[in-house]
Short mmCIF file of C-alpha atoms in Angstrom, two decimals:
data_model
loop_
_atom_site.label_atom_id
_atom_site.label_comp_id
_atom_site.label_asym_id
_atom_site.label_seq_id
_atom_site.Cartn_x
_atom_site.Cartn_y
_atom_site.Cartn_z
CA MET A 1 -11.61 23.77 -19.04
CA THR A 2 -13.69 20.67 -18.28
CA LYS A 3 -11.85 17.50 -17.29
CA PRO A 4 -12.10 14.44 -19.56
CA ARG A 5 -14.59 11.77 -18.56
CA GLY A 6 -15.06 8.05 -19.10
CA PHE A 7 -13.71 6.73 -22.36
CA GLU A 8 -12.40 10.15 -23.37
CA PHE A 9 -10.29 10.16 -20.20
CA TRP A 10 -8.99 6.65 -20.95
CA ARG A 11 -8.16 7.47 -24.59
CA SER A 12 -6.65 10.95 -24.15
CA THR A 13 -5.18 11.21 -20.64
CA LEU A 14 -4.29 7.54 -20.14
CA LYS A 15 -3.43 7.13 -23.85
CA GLY A 16 -5.60 4.03 -24.19
CA ALA A 17 -3.51 2.12 -21.62
CA ARG A 18 -4.02 -1.65 -21.70
CA TYR A 19 -1.08 -2.89 -19.61
CA VAL A 20 -1.32 -1.63 -16.03
CA VAL A 21 0.89 -2.02 -12.95
CA ALA A 22 -1.24 -2.29 -9.81
CA PRO A 23 -0.96 -0.13 -6.70
CA MET A 24 1.17 -2.16 -4.27
CA VAL A 25 2.00 -1.07 -0.73
CA ASP A 26 5.77 -0.47 -0.43
CA GLN A 27 6.31 -2.07 -3.87
CA SER A 28 5.06 0.18 -6.69
CA GLU A 29 7.49 3.00 -5.88
CA LEU A 30 9.05 5.24 -8.56
CA ALA A 31 12.05 3.01 -9.38
CA TRP A 32 9.85 -0.06 -9.89
CA ARG A 33 7.34 1.90 -11.97
CA LEU A 34 10.10 3.18 -14.24
CA LEU A 35 11.50 -0.34 -14.66
CA SER A 36 8.02 -1.68 -15.50
CA ARG A 37 7.44 1.10 -18.04
CA ARG A 38 10.71 0.20 -19.78
CA HIS A 39 9.28 -3.29 -20.28
CA GLY A 40 5.81 -2.64 -21.61
CA ALA A 41 3.71 -1.15 -18.79
CA GLU A 42 1.57 1.71 -20.10
CA LEU A 43 0.01 2.95 -16.86
CA CYS A 44 1.12 2.76 -13.22
CA TYR A 45 -0.41 3.47 -9.83
CA THR A 46 1.32 4.80 -6.74
CA PRO A 47 1.38 2.60 -3.64
CA MET A 48 -1.77 3.02 -1.54
CA LEU A 49 -1.55 6.30 0.38
CA HIS A 50 -3.35 6.88 3.69
CA ALA A 51 -5.51 9.99 3.19
CA GLN A 52 -5.51 11.13 6.82
CA VAL A 53 -1.73 10.84 7.15
CA PHE A 54 -1.26 12.50 3.75
CA VAL A 55 -3.25 15.52 4.92
CA ARG A 56 -1.52 16.05 8.27
CA ASP A 57 2.08 15.02 7.51
CA ALA A 58 4.15 17.07 5.06
CA ASN A 59 7.05 14.59 5.24
CA TYR A 60 4.70 11.74 4.26
CA ARG A 61 3.53 13.75 1.25
CA ARG A 62 7.07 14.52 0.19
CA GLU A 63 8.45 11.01 0.64
CA ASN A 64 5.55 9.17 -1.01
CA LEU A 65 4.56 11.46 -3.88
CA TYR A 66 6.13 14.91 -4.19
CA SER A 67 9.75 13.69 -4.34
CA GLU A 68 8.87 11.03 -6.93
CA VAL A 69 7.80 13.42 -9.70
CA ASN A 70 9.31 12.28 -12.99
CA GLN A 71 8.22 13.07 -16.54
CA GLU A 72 8.91 9.48 -17.60
CA ASP A 73 6.45 8.30 -14.97
CA ARG A 74 3.22 9.32 -16.70
CA PRO A 75 0.38 8.61 -16.95
CA LEU A 76 0.15 8.00 -13.20
CA ILE A 77 -2.80 7.45 -10.87
CA ALA A 78 -2.46 8.17 -7.14
CA GLN A 79 -4.42 5.79 -4.92
CA PHE A 80 -5.80 6.65 -1.48
CA CYS A 81 -7.54 4.71 1.26
CA ALA A 82 -10.10 6.75 3.18
CA ASN A 83 -13.44 6.51 4.94
CA ASP A 84 -14.18 10.21 5.48
CA PRO A 85 -15.34 12.30 2.48
CA GLU A 86 -13.79 15.56 3.71
CA VAL A 87 -10.42 14.00 4.54
CA PHE A 88 -10.38 12.16 1.21
CA ILE A 89 -11.02 15.39 -0.70
CA GLN A 90 -8.35 17.28 1.23
CA ALA A 91 -5.78 14.57 0.43
CA ALA A 92 -6.84 14.38 -3.22
CA LEU A 93 -6.58 18.17 -3.63
CA LEU A 94 -3.01 18.04 -2.29
CA ALA A 95 -2.12 15.24 -4.74
CA GLN A 96 -3.99 16.14 -7.92
CA ASP A 97 -1.22 18.32 -9.39
CA TYR A 98 1.20 15.36 -9.27
CA CYS A 99 -0.88 12.72 -11.05
CA ASP A 100 -3.47 12.19 -13.80
CA ALA A 101 -6.28 10.80 -11.64
CA ILE A 102 -7.16 9.92 -8.06
CA ASP A 103 -8.16 6.36 -7.19
CA LEU A 104 -10.18 5.29 -4.16
CA ASN A 105 -9.05 1.94 -2.75
CA LEU A 106 -12.09 -0.27 -2.17
CA GLY A 107 -10.25 -3.56 -2.59
CA CYS A 108 -7.66 -4.00 0.19
CA PRO A 109 -8.69 -7.10 2.22
CA GLN A 110 -5.89 -7.09 4.80
CA MET A 111 -6.38 -6.91 8.56
CA ILE A 112 -4.92 -3.40 8.73
CA ALA A 113 -7.71 -2.26 6.39
CA LYS A 114 -10.30 -3.94 8.60
CA ARG A 115 -8.95 -2.18 11.68
CA GLY A 116 -8.78 1.16 9.89
CA HIS A 117 -12.17 0.58 8.25
CA TYR A 118 -11.17 1.20 4.66
CA GLY A 119 -10.55 -0.77 1.47
CA VAL A 120 -12.88 -3.68 0.80
CA PHE A 121 -14.44 -3.25 4.25
CA LEU A 122 -16.40 -0.27 2.89
CA GLN A 123 -18.04 -2.28 0.10
CA ASP A 124 -21.38 -2.52 1.95
CA GLU A 125 -21.54 1.21 2.77
CA TRP A 126 -22.91 2.40 -0.55
CA ASP A 127 -24.28 5.72 0.74
CA LEU A 128 -20.88 6.70 2.13
CA LEU A 129 -19.07 5.67 -1.06
CA GLU A 130 -21.57 7.53 -3.20
CA LYS A 131 -20.98 10.68 -1.15
CA MET A 132 -17.17 10.35 -1.33
CA ILE A 133 -17.06 9.78 -5.08
CA LYS A 134 -19.65 12.43 -5.89
CA LEU A 135 -17.76 15.02 -3.83
CA ALA A 136 -14.46 14.07 -5.49
CA ASP A 137 -16.02 14.29 -8.94
CA GLU A 138 -17.27 17.80 -8.14
CA LYS A 139 -14.20 19.20 -6.37
CA LEU A 140 -11.21 17.68 -8.17
CA ALA A 141 -9.57 18.91 -11.35
CA VAL A 142 -8.70 15.32 -12.31
CA PRO A 143 -11.00 12.29 -12.72
CA ILE A 144 -11.87 9.96 -9.85
CA THR A 145 -11.48 6.19 -10.31
CA CYS A 146 -12.10 3.16 -8.06
CA LYS A 147 -10.60 -0.29 -7.51
CA ILE A 148 -13.01 -2.87 -6.07
CA ARG A 149 -13.37 -6.56 -5.22
CA VAL A 150 -16.43 -8.53 -6.21
CA PHE A 151 -19.28 -9.90 -4.11
CA PRO A 152 -19.98 -13.64 -4.32
CA GLU A 153 -23.16 -12.79 -6.27
CA ILE A 154 -22.69 -11.44 -9.80
CA GLU A 155 -25.93 -9.44 -9.59
CA LYS A 156 -24.85 -7.60 -6.44
CA THR A 157 -21.43 -6.90 -7.94
CA VAL A 158 -23.04 -5.35 -11.02
CA LYS A 159 -25.35 -3.23 -8.88
CA TYR A 160 -22.36 -2.09 -6.82
CA ALA A 161 -20.45 -1.06 -9.96
CA LYS A 162 -23.45 0.91 -11.23
CA VAL A 163 -23.70 2.81 -7.95
CA LEU A 164 -20.04 3.86 -8.26
CA GLU A 165 -20.49 4.84 -11.91
CA LYS A 166 -23.56 6.93 -11.14
CA ALA A 167 -21.72 8.71 -8.31
CA GLY A 168 -19.01 9.89 -10.74
CA CYS A 169 -16.40 7.13 -11.06
CA GLN A 170 -14.73 7.51 -14.46
CA LEU A 171 -12.81 4.21 -14.57
CA LEU A 172 -13.34 1.02 -12.60
CA THR A 173 -10.78 -1.67 -11.83
CA VAL A 174 -12.41 -4.96 -10.83
CA HIS A 175 -10.40 -7.54 -8.91
CA GLY A 176 -12.27 -10.78 -9.53
CA ARG A 177 -11.85 -12.10 -5.98
CA THR A 178 -14.07 -11.64 -2.94
CA LYS A 179 -13.17 -10.07 0.38
CA ASP A 180 -12.34 -13.47 1.88
CA GLN A 181 -10.10 -14.67 -0.97
CA LYS A 182 -6.68 -13.82 0.43
CA GLY A 183 -3.58 -15.55 1.76
CA ALA A 184 -3.93 -19.32 1.76
CA LEU A 185 -7.51 -19.01 0.50
CA THR A 186 -6.69 -16.74 -2.45
CA GLY A 187 -7.99 -19.11 -5.11
CA ILE A 188 -8.92 -18.19 -8.68
CA ALA A 189 -10.33 -14.79 -9.67
CA SER A 190 -13.71 -14.82 -11.39
CA TRP A 191 -13.57 -13.32 -14.87
CA LYS A 192 -17.33 -13.92 -15.15
CA HIS A 193 -17.92 -11.21 -12.54
CA ILE A 194 -15.58 -8.86 -14.41
CA LYS A 195 -17.31 -9.53 -17.74
CA ALA A 196 -20.73 -8.86 -16.20
CA VAL A 197 -19.53 -5.51 -14.83
CA ARG A 198 -17.96 -4.54 -18.14
CA GLU A 199 -21.22 -5.22 -19.99
CA ALA A 200 -23.29 -3.29 -17.45
CA VAL A 201 -21.39 0.01 -17.16
CA ASN A 202 -20.55 2.74 -19.65
CA ILE A 203 -17.08 3.58 -18.36
CA PRO A 204 -13.72 1.88 -19.00
CA VAL A 205 -13.03 -1.24 -16.93
CA PHE A 206 -9.69 -2.82 -16.00
CA ALA A 207 -9.47 -6.47 -14.96
CA ASN A 208 -7.29 -7.73 -12.12
CA GLY A 209 -6.59 -11.35 -11.15
CA ASN A 210 -5.08 -14.54 -12.67
CA ILE A 211 -2.46 -12.62 -14.70
CA GLN A 212 0.85 -14.47 -14.86
CA HIS A 213 1.88 -14.23 -18.53
CA LEU A 214 1.16 -11.98 -21.51
CA SER A 215 -1.03 -14.75 -22.92
CA ASP A 216 -3.23 -14.40 -19.80
CA VAL A 217 -3.57 -10.68 -20.53
CA GLN A 218 -4.73 -11.31 -24.08
CA ARG A 219 -7.10 -14.09 -23.05
CA CYS A 220 -8.60 -11.97 -20.28
CA MET A 221 -9.29 -9.07 -22.64
CA GLU A 222 -10.92 -11.42 -25.14
CA GLU A 223 -13.10 -13.19 -22.56
CA THR A 224 -14.18 -10.13 -20.56
CA GLY A 225 -14.08 -7.27 -23.09
CA VAL A 226 -12.20 -4.99 -20.67
CA GLN A 227 -10.13 -2.02 -21.81
CA GLY A 228 -7.02 -2.99 -19.84
CA VAL A 229 -5.51 -5.57 -17.52
CA MET A 230 -3.78 -4.89 -14.21
CA SER A 231 -1.02 -7.06 -12.76
CA ALA A 232 0.40 -7.12 -9.23
CA GLU A 233 2.04 -10.43 -8.23
CA GLY A 234 2.86 -11.33 -11.82
CA ASN A 235 4.62 -8.00 -12.32
CA LEU A 236 6.65 -8.36 -9.11
CA HIS A 237 8.07 -11.72 -10.20
CA ASN A 238 8.55 -10.67 -13.84
CA PRO A 239 8.59 -6.93 -14.62
CA ALA A 240 8.90 -7.85 -18.32
CA LEU A 241 5.54 -9.65 -18.24
CA PHE A 242 3.88 -7.13 -20.57
CA GLU A 243 6.68 -7.65 -23.12
CA GLY A 244 5.82 -11.33 -23.30
CA CYS A 245 9.30 -12.49 -22.33
CA SER A 246 10.95 -14.15 -19.34
CA PRO A 247 14.51 -12.85 -19.01
CA PRO A 248 17.14 -14.15 -16.56
CA VAL A 249 16.46 -12.83 -13.09
CA TRP A 250 19.85 -11.14 -12.78
CA GLU A 251 19.12 -8.95 -15.83
CA MET A 252 15.98 -7.52 -14.23
CA ALA A 253 17.64 -7.23 -10.83
CA GLU A 254 20.67 -5.38 -12.22
CA GLU A 255 18.48 -3.03 -14.23
CA TYR A 256 16.29 -2.32 -11.20
CA LEU A 257 19.31 -1.56 -8.99
CA GLU A 258 20.59 0.76 -11.70
CA VAL A 259 17.27 2.66 -11.69
CA VAL A 260 17.36 2.85 -7.88
CA GLU A 261 20.82 4.45 -7.99
CA LYS A 262 19.71 6.87 -10.69
CA HIS A 263 16.52 7.98 -8.91
CA PRO A 264 17.21 8.28 -5.16
CA PRO A 265 16.01 8.13 -2.51
CA CYS A 266 14.49 4.67 -2.40
CA SER A 267 13.86 2.85 0.86
CA LEU A 268 16.22 -0.08 1.38
CA SER A 269 13.28 -2.21 2.54
CA TYR A 270 11.57 -1.69 -0.84
CA VAL A 271 14.74 -2.68 -2.74
CA ARG A 272 15.32 -5.75 -0.60
CA ALA A 273 11.69 -6.88 -1.02
CA HIS A 274 11.91 -6.59 -4.81
CA ILE A 275 15.14 -8.60 -5.00
CA PHE A 276 13.61 -11.27 -2.75
CA LYS A 277 10.62 -11.51 -5.12
CA LEU A 278 12.73 -11.68 -8.27
CA TRP A 279 15.06 -14.35 -6.87
CA HIS A 280 12.28 -16.18 -5.00
CA HIS A 281 12.71 -19.58 -6.68
CA THR A 282 16.53 -19.56 -6.57
CA LEU A 283 16.64 -18.53 -2.92
CA GLN A 284 14.70 -21.66 -2.00
CA ILE A 285 17.86 -23.56 -2.98
CA HIS A 286 20.59 -21.13 -1.92
CA GLN A 287 19.53 -20.47 1.66
CA ASP A 288 22.95 -19.07 2.61
CA LEU A 289 22.55 -16.17 0.17
CA ARG A 290 19.00 -15.68 1.37
CA GLU A 291 20.48 -14.93 4.80
CA GLU A 292 23.06 -12.58 3.27
CA LEU A 293 20.35 -10.68 1.41
CA ALA A 294 18.32 -10.30 4.60
CA LYS A 295 21.37 -8.86 6.41
CA ALA A 296 22.48 -6.43 3.67
CA LYS A 297 22.85 -2.91 5.08
CA ASN A 298 22.77 -0.90 1.85
CA VAL A 299 22.10 -1.13 -1.89
CA ALA A 300 25.73 -2.07 -2.54
CA GLY A 301 25.33 -5.08 -0.22
CA ILE A 302 22.19 -6.16 -2.04
CA ALA A 303 23.98 -5.75 -5.38
CA GLU A 304 26.78 -8.01 -4.14
CA VAL A 305 24.32 -10.77 -3.21
CA ASN A 306 22.74 -10.39 -6.65
CA ARG A 307 26.20 -10.77 -8.23
CA GLN A 308 26.87 -13.97 -6.28
CA LEU A 309 23.50 -15.44 -7.27
CA LYS A 310 24.19 -14.60 -10.89
CA GLN A 311 27.64 -16.19 -10.69
CA ARG A 312 26.26 -19.43 -9.25
CA CYS A 313 23.51 -19.62 -11.87
CA GLN A 314 25.96 -19.15 -14.75
CA VAL A 315 28.25 -22.03 -13.77
CA LYS A 316 27.91 -24.77 -16.40
CA GLU A 317 27.68 -27.60 -13.88
CA PHE A 318 24.96 -25.68 -12.05
CA TYR A 319 22.92 -25.41 -15.24
CA GLU A 320 23.04 -29.15 -15.74
CA SER A 321 22.38 -30.27 -12.15
CA GLU A 322 20.07 -27.64 -10.67
CA TRP A 323 17.42 -27.43 -13.40
CA THR A 324 15.93 -30.77 -12.40
CA ARG A 325 15.68 -29.91 -8.69
CA THR A 326 12.42 -27.98 -9.08
CA ASP A 327 9.02 -28.56 -10.67
CA LEU A 328 9.02 -25.16 -12.36
CA PRO A 329 8.25 -24.76 -16.08
CA PHE A 330 11.51 -22.81 -16.54
CA PRO A 331 14.86 -22.95 -14.76
CA HIS A 332 14.53 -21.14 -11.44
CA TRP A 333 16.91 -18.37 -12.54
CA ILE A 334 14.37 -17.30 -15.18
CA CYS A 335 11.70 -14.69 -14.30
CA GLN A 336 8.42 -16.55 -13.84
CA PRO A 337 5.34 -16.33 -11.62
CA TYR A 338 5.03 -17.82 -8.19
CA VAL A 339 2.06 -20.17 -8.05
CA ARG A 340 0.69 -20.86 -4.57
CA PRO A 341 0.49 -24.61 -3.95
CA PRO A 342 -3.11 -25.89 -3.83
CA PHE A 343 -4.35 -26.30 -0.28
CA LYS A 344 -5.95 -29.57 0.66
CA GLU A 345 -9.30 -29.51 2.40
CA LYS A 346 -7.67 -30.61 5.68
CA LYS A 347 -5.28 -27.67 5.62
CA ILE A 348 -8.11 -25.25 4.92
CA LEU A 349 -10.00 -26.64 7.91
CA VAL A 350 -6.93 -26.03 10.08
CA ILE A 351 -6.81 -22.42 8.89
CA LEU A 352 -10.50 -21.95 9.66
CA GLU A 353 -9.97 -23.47 13.11
CA LEU A 354 -7.15 -21.00 13.76
CA ASP A 355 -9.43 -18.13 12.71
CA CYS A 356 -12.07 -19.41 15.15
CA LYS A 357 -9.43 -19.61 17.89
CA ARG A 358 -8.43 -16.00 17.29
CA ALA A 359 -12.06 -14.97 17.47
CA LEU A 360 -12.39 -16.77 20.81
CA GLU A 361 -9.27 -15.06 22.07
CA ASP A 362 -10.78 -11.70 21.24
CA SER A 363 -14.09 -12.46 22.95
CA ASP A 364 -12.90 -14.61 25.85
CA GLY A 365 -9.93 -13.66 28.00
CA SER A 366 -9.50 -17.09 29.62
CA ASN A 367 -6.06 -18.69 29.54
CA ASP A 368 -7.41 -21.86 27.90
CA SER A 369 -8.14 -20.07 24.63
CA LEU A 370 -5.12 -17.74 24.60
CA SER A 371 -2.14 -18.28 22.33
CA LYS A 372 1.19 -19.17 23.92
CA ASN A 373 2.48 -15.65 23.36
CA LYS A 374 -0.53 -14.12 25.11
CA GLN A 375 -0.27 -16.64 27.94
CA LYS A 376 3.32 -15.51 28.54
CA LYS A 377 2.16 -11.90 28.69
CA LYS A 378 -0.60 -12.92 31.08
CA ALA A 379 1.95 -14.65 33.31
CA ARG A 380 4.06 -11.50 33.48
CA ASN A 381 1.04 -9.31 34.11
CA PRO A 382 -1.98 -11.16 35.58
CA ASN A 383 -4.14 -8.05 35.13
CA LYS A 384 -3.48 -7.95 31.36
CA ASN A 385 -6.72 -8.00 29.41
CA PHE A 386 -7.14 -9.21 25.81
CA CYS A 387 -10.88 -8.62 25.41
CA PRO A 388 -11.55 -5.62 23.09
CA GLU A 389 -14.77 -4.73 24.91
CA LEU A 390 -12.94 -4.35 28.24
CA LYS A 391 -9.97 -2.40 26.93
CA PRO A 392 -9.93 1.29 27.93
CA LYS A 393 -11.53 3.62 25.40
CA TYR A 394 -9.25 6.53 24.62
CA ILE A 395 -10.68 9.99 24.00
CA LYS A 396 -9.46 11.31 20.64
CA CYS A 397 -7.47 14.48 20.11
CA GLU A 398 -9.71 17.27 18.80
CA GLN A 399 -7.34 18.03 15.90
CA CYS A 400 -5.80 14.80 14.58
CA GLY A 401 -7.77 11.90 16.04
CA ASN A 402 -4.89 10.35 18.02
CA PRO A 403 -5.46 9.58 21.72
CA LYS A 404 -5.39 12.82 23.74
CA GLY A 405 -3.32 13.30 26.88
CA ASN A 406 -5.38 12.59 30.00
CA LYS A 407 -3.97 15.65 31.78
CA CYS A 408 -3.56 17.94 28.76
CA VAL A 409 -4.99 21.42 29.44
CA PHE A 410 -5.97 21.73 25.75
CA SER A 411 -7.45 18.19 25.41
CA LEU A 412 -4.96 17.39 22.64
CA CYS A 413 -2.34 14.74 21.88
CA ARG A 414 1.28 15.65 22.64
CA GLY A 415 2.15 16.71 19.09
CA CYS A 416 -0.84 19.03 18.66
CA CYS A 417 -0.46 20.32 22.22
CA LYS A 418 3.19 21.20 21.62
CA ARG A 419 2.32 23.21 18.49
CA LYS A 420 -0.52 25.05 20.23
CA ALA A 421 1.46 25.77 23.40
CA PHE A 422 4.39 27.07 21.33
CA LYS A 423 2.14 29.32 19.25
CA GLU A 424 0.26 30.73 22.24
CA VAL A 425 3.30 30.84 24.59
CA ALA A 426 1.52 28.64 27.12
CA ASP A 427 2.32 25.82 29.56
CA CYS A 428 0.88 22.31 29.65
CA PRO A 429 1.94 20.49 32.83
CA GLY A 430 0.28 17.30 31.61
CA HIS A 431 2.73 17.04 28.69
CA GLY A 432 5.62 18.68 30.53
CA LEU A 433 5.64 21.73 28.23
CA ARG A 434 6.92 25.00 29.76
CA PHE A 435 7.00 27.59 26.98
CA LYS A 436 5.46 30.36 29.11
CA THR A 437 7.63 29.54 32.14
CA LYS A 438 10.82 29.58 30.05
CA ALA A 439 9.79 32.86 28.41
CA LEU A 440 9.22 34.48 31.81
CA LYS A 441 12.59 33.25 33.07
CA GLN A 442 14.27 34.61 29.98
CA CYS A 443 12.59 37.98 30.52
CA ASN A 444 13.56 38.11 34.19
CA SER A 445 17.20 37.38 33.38
CA ASP A 446 17.29 39.98 30.62
CA THR A 447 17.83 43.45 32.14
CA GLY A 448 16.72 45.13 28.93
CA GLY A 449 13.63 43.01 28.56
CA GLY A 450 11.16 45.89 28.89
CA GLN A 451 9.60 44.63 32.15
CA SER A 452 7.03 46.66 34.03
CA ASN A 453 5.11 45.64 37.16
CA GLY A 454 6.89 42.27 37.07
CA LYS A 455 5.28 41.28 33.72
CA PRO A 456 7.13 40.87 30.43
CA ASN A 457 5.82 42.70 27.39
CA SER A 458 4.59 40.70 24.37
CA GLN A 459 7.63 41.55 22.23
CA THR A 460 10.00 40.17 24.86
CA VAL A 461 7.99 36.98 25.29
CA SER A 462 7.89 36.42 21.55
CA THR A 463 11.66 36.86 21.30
CA ALA A 464 12.26 34.52 24.20
CA VAL A 465 10.05 31.77 22.82
CA HIS A 466 11.55 31.91 19.36
CA ASP A 467 15.09 31.60 20.69
CA PRO A 468 16.43 28.03 20.23
CA LEU A 469 15.44 25.93 23.24
#
């Protein structure tokens, strides 16, 4: 049976989804996806998964995808970051039975993505991306999709989108911001870029950026002609965004905590982060409860802080006095988006100067250009070096890519060495592993061990090694 493609995939598999919850690291977990679906979301993405870790770590697969299987949580797209075609395909093959499509992250602009060389930092490597997408389109039983950021030039963005479409991408999500639009310099997303892409390709397109209310969703679809609209920040501050309503924060928080209890396990850090986002505006006023929320040790503790916030917000005197203390369009106990304050030119220059200073720190190890923290480290260890070019280059493990042990007899990292030494009943003095030595001792102490000429037979060694150590 051939897999659906393009608009057929969007209409049949994704059921013509228009309202989409974005992939968000540590934030779009099962409980939050289920809450969002209750309030109008028609399609959700998993948090970004690291392809290499997904392939080598069974616990990572179980905790981030396999254990979150739920029939209410469909359609679902699993997103991966990767820069190696073979690794990406291996990860996608392991995930394809648990989702409706695989998405390649080409939009993450964070420093961790730059260091790992994935996300938006692959947007200039068109040959590599073409190979990855083409291979995925050929090997996978589910469609391959992509999420990208735009180039400053509309023409280059359109050309980029066409390359991905030609390679086999069946749905494209376009975030209308460039690689450098992040943090304090986030700015406004360009719907003109998104519209140009939509008019140039023959596959469904989702828009991402500037979505804070349902009216923004409708306006975006009208202005760009896209098939659907994706929300990230807007959804985190108001999970009922796609319903077009702004309920009291405590209603959403209580419902979310109820879903968390019903669908364990859910990391406490995820839960805490969501409650912080929902109560963001109120916690600017009630700093004492902000501290309590940060210190909560379990879901019950977080629920208690939520109860106290609700109680304070429902006091009549509070209603009358606190509403005027903010410049928000609604009372701060109502779900509403967080709008970053506009940065003045002077502040932007300060940020750029700090970026330049960091660049100097990386290229010049002198104390004059080092931050205070690095100067302290330098004082403790005068030989400490902060220049990347002068840092020691570690040889990678042949199996997993982590730094190998310098004295390992197998030229592997400790984890891979331990597995190999255990399997082959061998020693590795470099990692302090003594499987063979322990097996021989066990044989020598066992009078019925079948020894001859001072050497243990293979059956005895196998038994000795598989005994609990």
